[in-house]
Coordinates of C-alpha atoms and ligand atoms in Angstrom, one line a residue:
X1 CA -7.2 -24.3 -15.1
X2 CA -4.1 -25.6 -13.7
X3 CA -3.1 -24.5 -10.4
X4 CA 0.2 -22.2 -9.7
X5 CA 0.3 -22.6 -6.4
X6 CA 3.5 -23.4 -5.1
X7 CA 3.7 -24.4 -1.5
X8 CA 5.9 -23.0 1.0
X9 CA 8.5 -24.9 3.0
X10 CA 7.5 -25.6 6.4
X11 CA 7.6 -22.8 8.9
X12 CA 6.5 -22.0 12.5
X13 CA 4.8 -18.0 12.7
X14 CA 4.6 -16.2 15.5
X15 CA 2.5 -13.3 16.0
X16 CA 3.0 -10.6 18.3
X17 CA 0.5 -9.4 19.1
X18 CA -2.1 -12.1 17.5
X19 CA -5.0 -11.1 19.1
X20 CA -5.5 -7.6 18.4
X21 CA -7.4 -6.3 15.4
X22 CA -4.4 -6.5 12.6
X23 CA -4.5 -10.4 13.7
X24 CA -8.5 -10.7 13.3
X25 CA -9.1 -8.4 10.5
X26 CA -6.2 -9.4 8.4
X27 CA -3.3 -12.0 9.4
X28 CA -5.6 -14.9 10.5
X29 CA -8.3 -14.6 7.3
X30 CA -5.0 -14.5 4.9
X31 CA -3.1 -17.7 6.0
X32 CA -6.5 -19.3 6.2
X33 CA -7.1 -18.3 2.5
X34 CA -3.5 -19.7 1.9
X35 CA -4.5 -23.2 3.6
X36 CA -7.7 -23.3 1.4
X37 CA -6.0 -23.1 -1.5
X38 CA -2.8 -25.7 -0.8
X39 CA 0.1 -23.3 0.0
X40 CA 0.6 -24.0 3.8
X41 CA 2.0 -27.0 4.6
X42 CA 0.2 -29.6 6.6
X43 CA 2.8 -29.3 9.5
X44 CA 3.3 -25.3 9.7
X45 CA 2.7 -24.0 13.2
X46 CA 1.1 -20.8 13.9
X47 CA 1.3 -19.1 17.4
X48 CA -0.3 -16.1 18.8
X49 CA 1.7 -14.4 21.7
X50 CA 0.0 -12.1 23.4
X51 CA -0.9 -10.5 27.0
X52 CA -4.4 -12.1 27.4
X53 CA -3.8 -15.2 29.9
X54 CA -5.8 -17.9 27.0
X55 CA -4.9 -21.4 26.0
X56 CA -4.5 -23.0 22.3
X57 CA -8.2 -23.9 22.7
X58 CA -9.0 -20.2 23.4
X59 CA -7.2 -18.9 20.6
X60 CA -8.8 -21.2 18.2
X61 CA -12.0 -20.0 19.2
X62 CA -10.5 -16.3 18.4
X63 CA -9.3 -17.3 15.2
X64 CA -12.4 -18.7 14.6
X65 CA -14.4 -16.1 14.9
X66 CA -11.8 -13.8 13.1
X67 CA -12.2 -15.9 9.8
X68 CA -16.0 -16.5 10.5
X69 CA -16.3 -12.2 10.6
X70 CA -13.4 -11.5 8.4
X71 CA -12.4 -14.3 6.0
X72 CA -14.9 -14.2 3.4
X73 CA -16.2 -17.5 1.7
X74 CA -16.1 -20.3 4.2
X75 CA -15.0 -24.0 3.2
X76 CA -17.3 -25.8 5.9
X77 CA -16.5 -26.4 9.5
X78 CA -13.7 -29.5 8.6
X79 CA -11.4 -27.4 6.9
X80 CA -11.8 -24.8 9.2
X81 CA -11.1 -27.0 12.3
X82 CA -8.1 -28.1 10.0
X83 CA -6.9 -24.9 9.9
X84 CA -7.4 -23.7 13.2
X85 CA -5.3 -27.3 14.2
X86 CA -2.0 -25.8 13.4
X87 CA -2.7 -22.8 15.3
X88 CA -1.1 -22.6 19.5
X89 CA -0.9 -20.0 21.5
X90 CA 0.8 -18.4 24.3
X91 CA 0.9 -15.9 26.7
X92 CA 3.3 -13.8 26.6
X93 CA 4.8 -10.5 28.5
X94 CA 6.8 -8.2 25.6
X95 CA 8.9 -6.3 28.2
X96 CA 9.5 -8.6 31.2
X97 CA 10.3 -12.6 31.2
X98 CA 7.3 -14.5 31.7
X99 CA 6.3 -16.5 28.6
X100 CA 9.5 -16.6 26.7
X101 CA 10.5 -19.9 27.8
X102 CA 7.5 -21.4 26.7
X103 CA 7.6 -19.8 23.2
X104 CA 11.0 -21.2 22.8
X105 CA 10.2 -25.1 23.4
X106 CA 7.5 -24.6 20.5
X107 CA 9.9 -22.8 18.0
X108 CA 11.7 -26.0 15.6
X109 CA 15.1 -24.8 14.5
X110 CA 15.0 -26.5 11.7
X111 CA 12.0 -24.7 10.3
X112 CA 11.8 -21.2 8.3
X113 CA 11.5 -18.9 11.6
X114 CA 9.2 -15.8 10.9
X115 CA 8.3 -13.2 13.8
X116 CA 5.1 -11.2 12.8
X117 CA 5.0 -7.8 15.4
X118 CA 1.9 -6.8 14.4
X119 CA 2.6 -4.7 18.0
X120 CA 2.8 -0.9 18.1
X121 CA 6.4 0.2 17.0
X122 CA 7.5 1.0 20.9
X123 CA 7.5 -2.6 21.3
X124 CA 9.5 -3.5 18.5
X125 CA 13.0 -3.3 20.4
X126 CA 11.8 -5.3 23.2
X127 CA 10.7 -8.0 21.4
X128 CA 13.9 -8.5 19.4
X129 CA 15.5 -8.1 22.4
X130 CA 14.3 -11.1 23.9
X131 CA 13.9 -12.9 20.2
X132 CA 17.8 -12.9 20.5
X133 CA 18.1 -13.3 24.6
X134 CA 16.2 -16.4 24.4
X135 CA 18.0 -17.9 21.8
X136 CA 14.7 -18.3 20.2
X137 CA 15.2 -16.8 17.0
X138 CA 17.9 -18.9 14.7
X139 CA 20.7 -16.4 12.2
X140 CA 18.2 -16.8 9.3
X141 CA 15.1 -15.7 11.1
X142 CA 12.6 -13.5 9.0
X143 CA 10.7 -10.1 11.4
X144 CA 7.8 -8.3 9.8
X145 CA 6.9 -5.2 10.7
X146 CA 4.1 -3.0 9.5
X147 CA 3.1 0.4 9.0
X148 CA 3.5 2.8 10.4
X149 CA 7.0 2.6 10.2
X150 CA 8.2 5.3 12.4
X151 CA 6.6 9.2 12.4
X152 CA 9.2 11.2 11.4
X153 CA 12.8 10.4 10.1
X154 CA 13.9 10.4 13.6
X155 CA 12.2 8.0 14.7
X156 CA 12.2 5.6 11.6
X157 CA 15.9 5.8 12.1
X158 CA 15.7 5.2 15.7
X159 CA 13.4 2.3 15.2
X160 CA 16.1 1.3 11.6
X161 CA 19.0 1.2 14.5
X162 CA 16.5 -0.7 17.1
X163 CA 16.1 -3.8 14.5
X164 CA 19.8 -3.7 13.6
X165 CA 20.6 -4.1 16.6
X166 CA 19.7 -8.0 16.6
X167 CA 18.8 -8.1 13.2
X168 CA 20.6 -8.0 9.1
X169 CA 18.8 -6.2 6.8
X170 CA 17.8 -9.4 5.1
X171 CA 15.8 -10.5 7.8
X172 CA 13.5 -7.7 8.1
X173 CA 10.2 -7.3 6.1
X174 CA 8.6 -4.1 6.1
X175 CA 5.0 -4.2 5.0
X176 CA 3.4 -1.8 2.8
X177 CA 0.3 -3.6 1.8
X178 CA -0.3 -1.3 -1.4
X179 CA 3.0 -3.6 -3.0
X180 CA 1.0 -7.1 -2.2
X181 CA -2.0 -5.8 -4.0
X182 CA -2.1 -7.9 -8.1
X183 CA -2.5 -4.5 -10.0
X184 CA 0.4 -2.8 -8.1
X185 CA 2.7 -6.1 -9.2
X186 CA 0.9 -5.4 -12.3
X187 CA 2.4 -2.0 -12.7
X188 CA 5.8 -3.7 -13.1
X189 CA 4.5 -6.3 -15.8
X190 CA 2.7 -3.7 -17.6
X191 CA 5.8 -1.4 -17.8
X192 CA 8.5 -3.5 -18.2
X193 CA 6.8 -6.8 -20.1
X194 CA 5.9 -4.4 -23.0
X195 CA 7.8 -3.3 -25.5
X196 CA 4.6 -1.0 -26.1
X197 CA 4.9 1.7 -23.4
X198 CA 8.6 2.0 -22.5
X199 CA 9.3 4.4 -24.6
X200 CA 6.7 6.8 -24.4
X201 CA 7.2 6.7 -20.4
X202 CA 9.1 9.7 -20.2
X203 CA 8.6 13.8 -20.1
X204 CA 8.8 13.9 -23.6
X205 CA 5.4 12.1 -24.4
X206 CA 4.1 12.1 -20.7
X207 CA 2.2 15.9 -20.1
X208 CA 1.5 14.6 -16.2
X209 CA 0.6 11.8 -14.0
X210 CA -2.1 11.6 -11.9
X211 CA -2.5 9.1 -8.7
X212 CA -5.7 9.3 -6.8
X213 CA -6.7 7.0 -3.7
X214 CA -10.4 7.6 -2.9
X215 CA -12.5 6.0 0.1
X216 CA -15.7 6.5 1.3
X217 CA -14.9 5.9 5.1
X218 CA -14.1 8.0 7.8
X219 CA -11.3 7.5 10.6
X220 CA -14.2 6.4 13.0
X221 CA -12.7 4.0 15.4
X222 CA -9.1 5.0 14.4
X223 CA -9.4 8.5 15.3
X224 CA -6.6 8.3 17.9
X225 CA -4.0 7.3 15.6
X226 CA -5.2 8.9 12.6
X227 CA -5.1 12.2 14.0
X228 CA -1.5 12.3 14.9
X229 CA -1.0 11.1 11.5
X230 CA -3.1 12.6 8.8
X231 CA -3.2 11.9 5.3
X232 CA 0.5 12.6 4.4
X233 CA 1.6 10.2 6.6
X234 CA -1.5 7.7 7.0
X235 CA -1.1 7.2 3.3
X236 CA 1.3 9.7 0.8
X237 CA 4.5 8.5 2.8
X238 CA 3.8 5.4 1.9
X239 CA 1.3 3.7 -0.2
X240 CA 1.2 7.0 -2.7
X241 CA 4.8 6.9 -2.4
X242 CA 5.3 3.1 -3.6
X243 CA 2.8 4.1 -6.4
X244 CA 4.8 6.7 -7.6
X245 CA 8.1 5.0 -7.2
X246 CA 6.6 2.1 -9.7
X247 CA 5.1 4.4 -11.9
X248 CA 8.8 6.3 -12.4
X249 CA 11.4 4.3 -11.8
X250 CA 13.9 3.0 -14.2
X251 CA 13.9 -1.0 -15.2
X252 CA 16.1 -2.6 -13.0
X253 CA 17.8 -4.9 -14.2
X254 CA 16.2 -8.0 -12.9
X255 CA 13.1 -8.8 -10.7
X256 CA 15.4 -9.5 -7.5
X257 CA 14.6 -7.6 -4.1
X258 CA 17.8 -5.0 -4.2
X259 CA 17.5 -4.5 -7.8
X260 CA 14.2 -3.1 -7.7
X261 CA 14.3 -1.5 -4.3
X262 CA 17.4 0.3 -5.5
X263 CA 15.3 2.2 -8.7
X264 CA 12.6 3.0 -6.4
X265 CA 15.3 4.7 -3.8
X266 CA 16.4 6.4 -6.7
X267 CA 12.7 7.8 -7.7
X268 CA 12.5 9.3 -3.8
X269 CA 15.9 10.9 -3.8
X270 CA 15.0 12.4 -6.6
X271 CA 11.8 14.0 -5.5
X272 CA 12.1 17.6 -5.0
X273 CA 10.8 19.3 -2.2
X274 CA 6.8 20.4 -3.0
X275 CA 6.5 24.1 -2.8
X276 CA 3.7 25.2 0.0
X277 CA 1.4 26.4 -3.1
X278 CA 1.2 23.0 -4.7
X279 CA -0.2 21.4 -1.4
X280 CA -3.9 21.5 -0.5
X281 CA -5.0 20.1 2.8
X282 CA -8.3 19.0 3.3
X283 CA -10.7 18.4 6.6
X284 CA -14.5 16.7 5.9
X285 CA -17.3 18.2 7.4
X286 CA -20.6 17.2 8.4
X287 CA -23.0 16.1 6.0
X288 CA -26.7 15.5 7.1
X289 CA -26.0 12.3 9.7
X290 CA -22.2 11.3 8.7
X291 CA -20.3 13.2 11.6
X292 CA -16.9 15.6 10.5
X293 CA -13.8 14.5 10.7
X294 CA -13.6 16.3 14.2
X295 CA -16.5 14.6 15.5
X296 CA -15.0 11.6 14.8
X297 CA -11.8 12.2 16.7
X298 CA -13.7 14.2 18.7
X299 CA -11.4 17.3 18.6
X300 CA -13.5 20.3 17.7
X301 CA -9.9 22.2 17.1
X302 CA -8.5 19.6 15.3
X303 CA -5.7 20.5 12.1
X304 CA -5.1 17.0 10.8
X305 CA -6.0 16.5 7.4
X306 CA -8.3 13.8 6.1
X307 CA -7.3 14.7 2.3
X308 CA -4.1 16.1 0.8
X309 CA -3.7 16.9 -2.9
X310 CA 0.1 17.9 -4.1
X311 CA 1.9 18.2 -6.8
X312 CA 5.1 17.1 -6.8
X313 CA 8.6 16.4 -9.5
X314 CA 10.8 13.6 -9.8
X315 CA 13.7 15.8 -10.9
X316 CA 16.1 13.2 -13.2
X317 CA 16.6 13.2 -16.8
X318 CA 13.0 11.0 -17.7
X319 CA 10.9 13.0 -15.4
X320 CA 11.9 16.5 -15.9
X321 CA 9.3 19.1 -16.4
X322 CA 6.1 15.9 -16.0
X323 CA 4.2 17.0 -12.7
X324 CA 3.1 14.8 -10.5
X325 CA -0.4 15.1 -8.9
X326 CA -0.9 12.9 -6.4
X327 CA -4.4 13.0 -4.0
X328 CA -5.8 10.4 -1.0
X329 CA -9.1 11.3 1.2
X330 CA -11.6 9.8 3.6
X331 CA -15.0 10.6 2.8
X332 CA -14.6 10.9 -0.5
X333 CA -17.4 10.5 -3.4
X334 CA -16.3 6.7 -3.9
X335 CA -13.7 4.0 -3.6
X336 CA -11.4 4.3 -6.2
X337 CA -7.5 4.0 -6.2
X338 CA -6.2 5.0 -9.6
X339 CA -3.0 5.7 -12.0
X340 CA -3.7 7.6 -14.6
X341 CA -0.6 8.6 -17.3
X342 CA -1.6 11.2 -19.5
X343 CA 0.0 11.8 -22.5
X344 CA 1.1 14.9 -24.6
X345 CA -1.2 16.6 -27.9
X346 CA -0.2 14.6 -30.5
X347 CA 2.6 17.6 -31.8
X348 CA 0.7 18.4 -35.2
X349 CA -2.7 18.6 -36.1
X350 CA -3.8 17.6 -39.3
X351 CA -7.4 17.7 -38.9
X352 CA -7.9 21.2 -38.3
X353 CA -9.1 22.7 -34.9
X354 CA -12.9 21.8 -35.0
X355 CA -11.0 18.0 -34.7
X356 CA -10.9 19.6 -31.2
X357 CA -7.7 18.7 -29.0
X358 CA -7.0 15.2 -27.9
X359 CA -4.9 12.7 -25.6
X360 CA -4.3 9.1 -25.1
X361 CA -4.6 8.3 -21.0
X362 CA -3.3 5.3 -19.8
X363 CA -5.2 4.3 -16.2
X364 CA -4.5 1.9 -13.9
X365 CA -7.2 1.2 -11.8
X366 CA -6.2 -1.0 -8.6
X367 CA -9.3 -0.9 -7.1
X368 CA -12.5 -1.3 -7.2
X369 CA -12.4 -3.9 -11.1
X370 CA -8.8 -3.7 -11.5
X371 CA -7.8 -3.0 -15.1
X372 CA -6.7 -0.9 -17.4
X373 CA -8.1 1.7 -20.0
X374 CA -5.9 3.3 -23.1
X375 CA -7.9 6.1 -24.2
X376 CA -7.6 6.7 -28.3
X377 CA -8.8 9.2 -30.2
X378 CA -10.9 7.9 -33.7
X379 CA -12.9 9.2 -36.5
X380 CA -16.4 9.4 -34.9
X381 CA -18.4 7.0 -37.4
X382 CA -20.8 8.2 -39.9
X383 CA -20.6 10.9 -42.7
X384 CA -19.8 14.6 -42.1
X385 CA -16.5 15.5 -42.1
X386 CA -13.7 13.9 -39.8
X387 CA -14.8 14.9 -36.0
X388 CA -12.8 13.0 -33.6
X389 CA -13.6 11.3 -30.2
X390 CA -12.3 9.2 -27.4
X391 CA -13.2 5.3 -27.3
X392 CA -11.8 3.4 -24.0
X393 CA -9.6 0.3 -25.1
X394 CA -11.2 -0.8 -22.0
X395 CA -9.6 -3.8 -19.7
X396 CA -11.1 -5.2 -17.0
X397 CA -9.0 -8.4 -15.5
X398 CA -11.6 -9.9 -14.1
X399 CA -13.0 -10.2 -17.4
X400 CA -10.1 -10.6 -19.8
X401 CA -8.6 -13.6 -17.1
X402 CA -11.7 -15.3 -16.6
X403 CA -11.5 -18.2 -13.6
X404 CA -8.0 -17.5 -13.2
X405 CA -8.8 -14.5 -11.2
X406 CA -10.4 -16.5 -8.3
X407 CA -6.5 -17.7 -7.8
X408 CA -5.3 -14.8 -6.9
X409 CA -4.2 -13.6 -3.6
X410 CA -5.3 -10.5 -1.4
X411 CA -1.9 -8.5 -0.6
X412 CA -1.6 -10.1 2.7
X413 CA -1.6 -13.6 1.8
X414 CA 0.8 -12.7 -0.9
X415 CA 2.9 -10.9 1.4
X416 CA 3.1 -13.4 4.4
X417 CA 3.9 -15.9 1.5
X418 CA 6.6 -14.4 0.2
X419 CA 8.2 -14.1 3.9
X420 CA 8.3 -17.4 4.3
X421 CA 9.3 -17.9 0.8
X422 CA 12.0 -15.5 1.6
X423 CA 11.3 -13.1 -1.1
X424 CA 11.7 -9.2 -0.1
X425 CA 11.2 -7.6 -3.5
X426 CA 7.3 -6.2 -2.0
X427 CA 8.6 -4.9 1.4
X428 CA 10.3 -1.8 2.0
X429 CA 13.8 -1.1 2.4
X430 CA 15.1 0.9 5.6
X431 CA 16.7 3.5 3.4
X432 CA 13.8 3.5 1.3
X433 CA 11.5 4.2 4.1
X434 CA 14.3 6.5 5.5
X435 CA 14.0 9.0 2.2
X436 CA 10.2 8.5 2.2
X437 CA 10.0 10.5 5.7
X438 CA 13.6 12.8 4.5
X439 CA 10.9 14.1 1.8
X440 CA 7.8 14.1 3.8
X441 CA 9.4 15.7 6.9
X442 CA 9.9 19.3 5.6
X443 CA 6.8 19.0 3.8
X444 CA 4.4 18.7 7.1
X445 CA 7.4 21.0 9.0
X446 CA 6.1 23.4 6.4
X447 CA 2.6 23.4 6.8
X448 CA 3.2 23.5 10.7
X449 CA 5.4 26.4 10.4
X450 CA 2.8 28.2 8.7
X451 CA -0.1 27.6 10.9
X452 CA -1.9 26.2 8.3
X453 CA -5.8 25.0 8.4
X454 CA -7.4 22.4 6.1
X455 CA -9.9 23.3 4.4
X456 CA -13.7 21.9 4.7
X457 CA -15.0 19.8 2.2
X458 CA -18.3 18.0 2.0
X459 CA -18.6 14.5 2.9
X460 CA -19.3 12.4 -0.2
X461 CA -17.7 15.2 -2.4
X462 CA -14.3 15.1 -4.5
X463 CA -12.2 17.1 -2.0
X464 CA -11.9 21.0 -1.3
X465 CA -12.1 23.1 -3.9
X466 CA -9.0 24.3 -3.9
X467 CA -7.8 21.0 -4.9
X468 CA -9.8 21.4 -8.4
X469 CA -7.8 25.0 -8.4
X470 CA -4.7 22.9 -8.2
X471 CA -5.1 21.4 -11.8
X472 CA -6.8 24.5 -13.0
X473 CA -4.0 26.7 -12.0
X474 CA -1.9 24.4 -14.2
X475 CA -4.6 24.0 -17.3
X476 CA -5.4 20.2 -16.4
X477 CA -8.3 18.5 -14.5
X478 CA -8.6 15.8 -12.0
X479 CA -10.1 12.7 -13.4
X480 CA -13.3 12.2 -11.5
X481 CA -13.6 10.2 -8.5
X482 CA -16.5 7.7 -9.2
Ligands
LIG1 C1 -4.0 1.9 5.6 C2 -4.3 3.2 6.2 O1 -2.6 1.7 5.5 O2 -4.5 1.8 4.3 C3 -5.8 3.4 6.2 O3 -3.8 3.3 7.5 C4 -6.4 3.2 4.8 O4 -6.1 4.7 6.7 C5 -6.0 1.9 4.2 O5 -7.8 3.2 5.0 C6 -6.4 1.7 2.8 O6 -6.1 0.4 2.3 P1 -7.0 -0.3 1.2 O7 -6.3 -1.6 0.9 O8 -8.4 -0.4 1.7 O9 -6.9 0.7 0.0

């Protein structure tokens, strides 16, 4: 197959923060993916700034053992010690002065300039701060800046104004690793490369669409966050969010960075507020030797939720009347994160009503064997009369695209790519963000105002039951989690 890999122009990286767990787990095994496959360039620096007092030498060893433990397949110890060859490091102190100096003799002006703060978010001002006090970052810089993005509105605008303050709006990339991931892009291509779908994508022919992201871990390890967060924020105000926003919005015009941000803005204004009876809240419990959710953040009174279920309307013209359902939990029965469109009854039926009732479903799955399925309804084969059934038009990618697969990029590689490539169509923009938490804030004010408990569900189970009462109330079923 010929290769589409396009390399990047050179660049110097800097990451914040580059040797704490995002770095290890995530930022260190992507650009090393990237060298593998010929998209860095053989001069790019890369430079960890951190606290710990090491040297380029001991970061190398860091980064080694990041990739060794994190990166997947290996390429042998040359290309490794390739890669770890354009990586430097220094030490570095994010609120006072030591450090800074240093960084800036290593930073080329006449390179792309990207700033990684894979830091907690009360850094974030301090280190543009001194990006601009420093000189060290030129006008057309690029910042990333992950998740969470702020906990409320208030403070996502706070944190909006702290960026602005030394930063344009064109040189910030928020990350929401959900966009980086193939299917997610695929959403798009599937949508708006087919003449197929288009127009059945509306209330008319939709009855309801259903997003569902499943895992089978616990918050162990995180607990501390995660329990200031929950679900709602941990994942609905964002990754279910972006989901949704692909799923509904209008075509933009063209596949350019404000175009598309702008139809997704649209989708969240749009969202109306979720009445308390369509949300269902959801805490795991014990199950034989996998400890609850309150063991694991070890708060016996804890009333974060580790699941949330809600149902939800995009109130424009396409969407009126098409419920959302939207639902995300740890501890769930299996990995799966999944789109599912589900279409109306076909409006007459000429096969009489032992045909039985039938849909076509359109899912998405992103994860685990990304593909699609089109369920159709045929004539089940054999004599006796016209009884109906359901066939999958089944389409796994893996399958359908052969070797070509093996080309393509985890989200973070693609993401940290398309910084340097200067590409912010898959990051967030701070408006976008902004209405994300305008909808999400009355939502959790609600719950809070109300006292409310999560309910106990098993580990390893599909949620609370309550969630299944959701769908029933409605005359509609989850799709299973498996
Ligand atoms: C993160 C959340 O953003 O996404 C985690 O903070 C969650 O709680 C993770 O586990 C899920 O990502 P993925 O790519 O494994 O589906």
């Amino acid at each position: 197959m010929v290769s589409r890999i396009i390399p990047v122009a050179s660049f110097d990286l800097v990451i914040f923060g580059g040797t704490g767990d995002l770095a290890r787990r995530k930022i260190l095994p992507a650009l090393y993916r990237r060298f593998l496959a010929g998209q860095m360039p053989a001069d790019a620096q890369l430079i960890g700034a951190a606290r710990s007092p090491l040297d380029d030498a001991g970061y190398r060893t860091l980064a080694r053992e990041a990739i060794v433990e994190f990166g997947g397949e290996q390429a042998g110890e040359r290309r490794l010690d390739a890669f770890l060859g354009l990586l430097r490091y220094v030490t570095l102190d994010a609120r006072g002065d030591s450090g800074w100096d240093a960084l800036k003799r290593l930073i080329r002006p006449d390179r792309v300039q990207a700033f990684y703060f894979s830091v907690g978010p009360g850094l974030f001002g301090a280190l543009a701060e001194r990006l601009h006090g420093y000189g060290i970052a030129g006008p057309r810089a690029r910042i990333v800046v992950e998740k969470p993005f702020g906990h409320d509105l208030a403070s996502a605008r706070a944190l909006n104004a702290t960026l602005a303050e030394h930063f344009r709006e064109a040189q910030i990339y928020r990350i929401d690793h959900y966009l980086g991931k193939e299917t997610v892009q695929n959403l798009m291509a599937v949508r708006f490369a087919n003449i197929l779908f288009e127009p059945l994508w509306n209330s008319q022919f939709v009855d309801h669409i259903q997003i569902t992201v499943a895992e089978t871990v616990g918050v162990g390890g995180r607990g501390a966050y995660y329990d200031r967060a929950g679900a709602m924020r941990d994942m609905v105000q964002n990754h279910l969010m972006q989901l949704l926003c692909l799923i509904a919005m209008e075509p933009p015009s063209r596949f350019e960075p404000d175009a598309v941000r702008d139809e997704k803005l649209k989708v969240i204004r749009a969202l109306e507020e979720v009445a308390p009876h369509h949300i269902v809240r959801g805490q795991y419990a014990r199950r034989g030797d996998v400890p609850s959710y309150r063991e694991d953040v070890d708060d016996a009174r804890s009333t974060t939720e580790s699941f949330i279920a809600l149902k939800c309307h995009v109130s424009n013209w396409r969407w009126a009347g098409t419920p959302f359902y939207l639902r995300t939990g740890k501890r769930l029965r299996a990995r799966v994160s999944e789109i599912a469109v589900i279409f109306k009854d076909a409006p007459h039926l000429i096969f009489g009503q032992e045909a039985g009732r039938h849909c076509n479903t359109l899912s998405i799955r992103l994860q685990p064997d990304e593909g699609m399925t089109l369920q159709v309804t045929i004539k089940e084969p054999g004599p006796g009369g016209m009884r109906l059934i359901d066939v999958p038009l089944d389409m796994t990618f893996a399958e359908a695209l052969g070797d070509q697969v093996e080309d393509v990029p985890e989200a973070y590689e693609r993401l940290i790519m398309d910084v340097m490539r200067g590409d912010q169509t898959l990051f967030m923009r701070g408006d976008e963000v902004e209405a994300a938490w305008a909808w999400t804030d009355p939502v959790i004010a609600g719950w809070e105002g109300r006292g409310d408990v999560p309910k106990p569900y098993e580990a390893g189970s599909s949620g609370p039951e309550d969630a299944l009462m959701l769908m029933h109330r409605d005359g509609r079923r989850w799709r299973e989690i498996r």
